[in-house]
Each structure stands twice: as structure tokens, then as C-alpha cells.
Amino acid sequence: MKSAVKKRTLNIVRNPAGALNKSFFLLSNPDMRHKETKKAHDLLRRFQETLAPLPSAIHDG
């Protein structure tokens, strides 16, 4: 699971439009919607956890 999230995160960073298109395609499929929504929430949480310390680190440095 971790490697899949990492790979997906890298894909979003490298190719945001492609990642969004894939997400919209998967969200349009009712069977995939719940799973993808959960993945999106997990990704958002990870990004927030990763980025939250940055502003204070920049100001302290």
C-alpha cells in the first residue's frame, strides 16, 4: 500500500493533469468511487502532514 501511495504521489507531482484525468475517470465509475475517494483523502492527509512543518522550518532556518 505504501509503495502504491508513494508512486501515486510521485505521479501527481510529475504529471498533475494526467493524475487528475485518471482520478476523474475512476470517480465516474460508481464501483471505484468509494475506494478512490478514500485514497484521495489519505493522500490529502499525507500531503498536509508532510507540508505542515515546512513554513516553520523555513522561518527557523
CSV table of C-alpha atoms in Angstrom, one decimal:
chain,number,residue,atom,x,y,z
A,1,MET,CA,0.0,0.0,0.0
A,2,LYS,CA,2.8,2.4,0.9
A,3,SER,CA,4.6,2.0,-2.4
A,4,ALA,CA,1.3,2.5,-4.3
A,5,VAL,CA,0.6,5.7,-2.5
A,6,LYS,CA,4.2,6.9,-3.0
A,7,LYS,CA,4.1,6.0,-6.7
A,8,ARG,CA,0.7,7.8,-7.0
A,9,THR,CA,2.1,10.8,-5.1
A,10,LEU,CA,5.1,11.0,-7.5
A,11,ASN,CA,2.7,10.7,-10.5
A,12,ILE,CA,0.7,13.7,-9.2
A,13,VAL,CA,3.9,15.7,-8.7
A,14,ARG,CA,5.3,14.8,-12.2
A,15,ASN,CA,2.1,14.8,-14.2
A,16,PRO,CA,-0.8,16.6,-12.4
A,17,ALA,CA,-3.1,16.7,-15.4
A,18,GLY,CA,-2.7,13.0,-16.1
A,19,ALA,CA,-3.3,12.1,-12.5
A,20,LEU,CA,-6.4,14.3,-12.4
A,21,ASN,CA,-7.7,12.8,-15.6
A,22,LYS,CA,-7.2,9.3,-14.1
A,23,SER,CA,-8.9,10.3,-10.9
A,24,PHE,CA,-11.9,11.8,-12.7
A,25,PHE,CA,-12.2,8.7,-14.8
A,26,LEU,CA,-12.1,6.4,-11.8
A,27,LEU,CA,-14.5,8.6,-9.8
A,28,SER,CA,-17.0,8.4,-12.7
A,29,ASN,CA,-17.2,4.6,-12.1
A,30,PRO,CA,-19.5,4.0,-9.2
A,31,ASP,CA,-17.7,0.8,-8.1
A,32,MET,CA,-14.4,2.7,-7.8
A,33,ARG,CA,-15.8,5.9,-6.4
A,34,HIS,CA,-15.6,5.0,-2.7
A,35,LYS,CA,-12.2,3.4,-3.0
A,36,GLU,CA,-10.7,6.4,-4.9
A,37,THR,CA,-12.3,8.9,-2.5
A,38,LYS,CA,-10.7,7.1,0.4
A,39,LYS,CA,-7.3,7.2,-1.4
A,40,ALA,CA,-7.7,10.9,-2.2
A,41,HIS,CA,-8.5,11.6,1.5
A,42,ASP,CA,-5.4,9.6,2.5
A,43,LEU,CA,-3.2,11.4,0.0
A,44,LEU,CA,-4.5,14.8,1.1
A,45,ARG,CA,-3.8,13.9,4.8
A,46,ARG,CA,-0.3,12.7,3.9
A,47,PHE,CA,0.4,15.9,1.9
A,48,GLN,CA,-0.8,18.0,4.9
A,49,GLU,CA,1.3,16.1,7.3
A,50,THR,CA,4.3,16.4,5.1
A,51,LEU,CA,3.8,20.1,4.3
A,52,ALA,CA,2.7,21.3,7.7
A,53,PRO,CA,6.2,21.5,9.2
A,54,LEU,CA,7.7,23.4,6.2
A,55,PRO,CA,6.7,27.0,7.0
A,56,SER,CA,8.1,26.8,10.5
A,57,ALA,CA,11.3,25.1,9.2
A,58,ILE,CA,11.7,27.9,6.6
A,59,HIS,CA,11.3,30.7,9.2
A,60,ASP,CA,13.5,29.0,11.8
A,61,GLY,CA,16.3,28.3,9.2
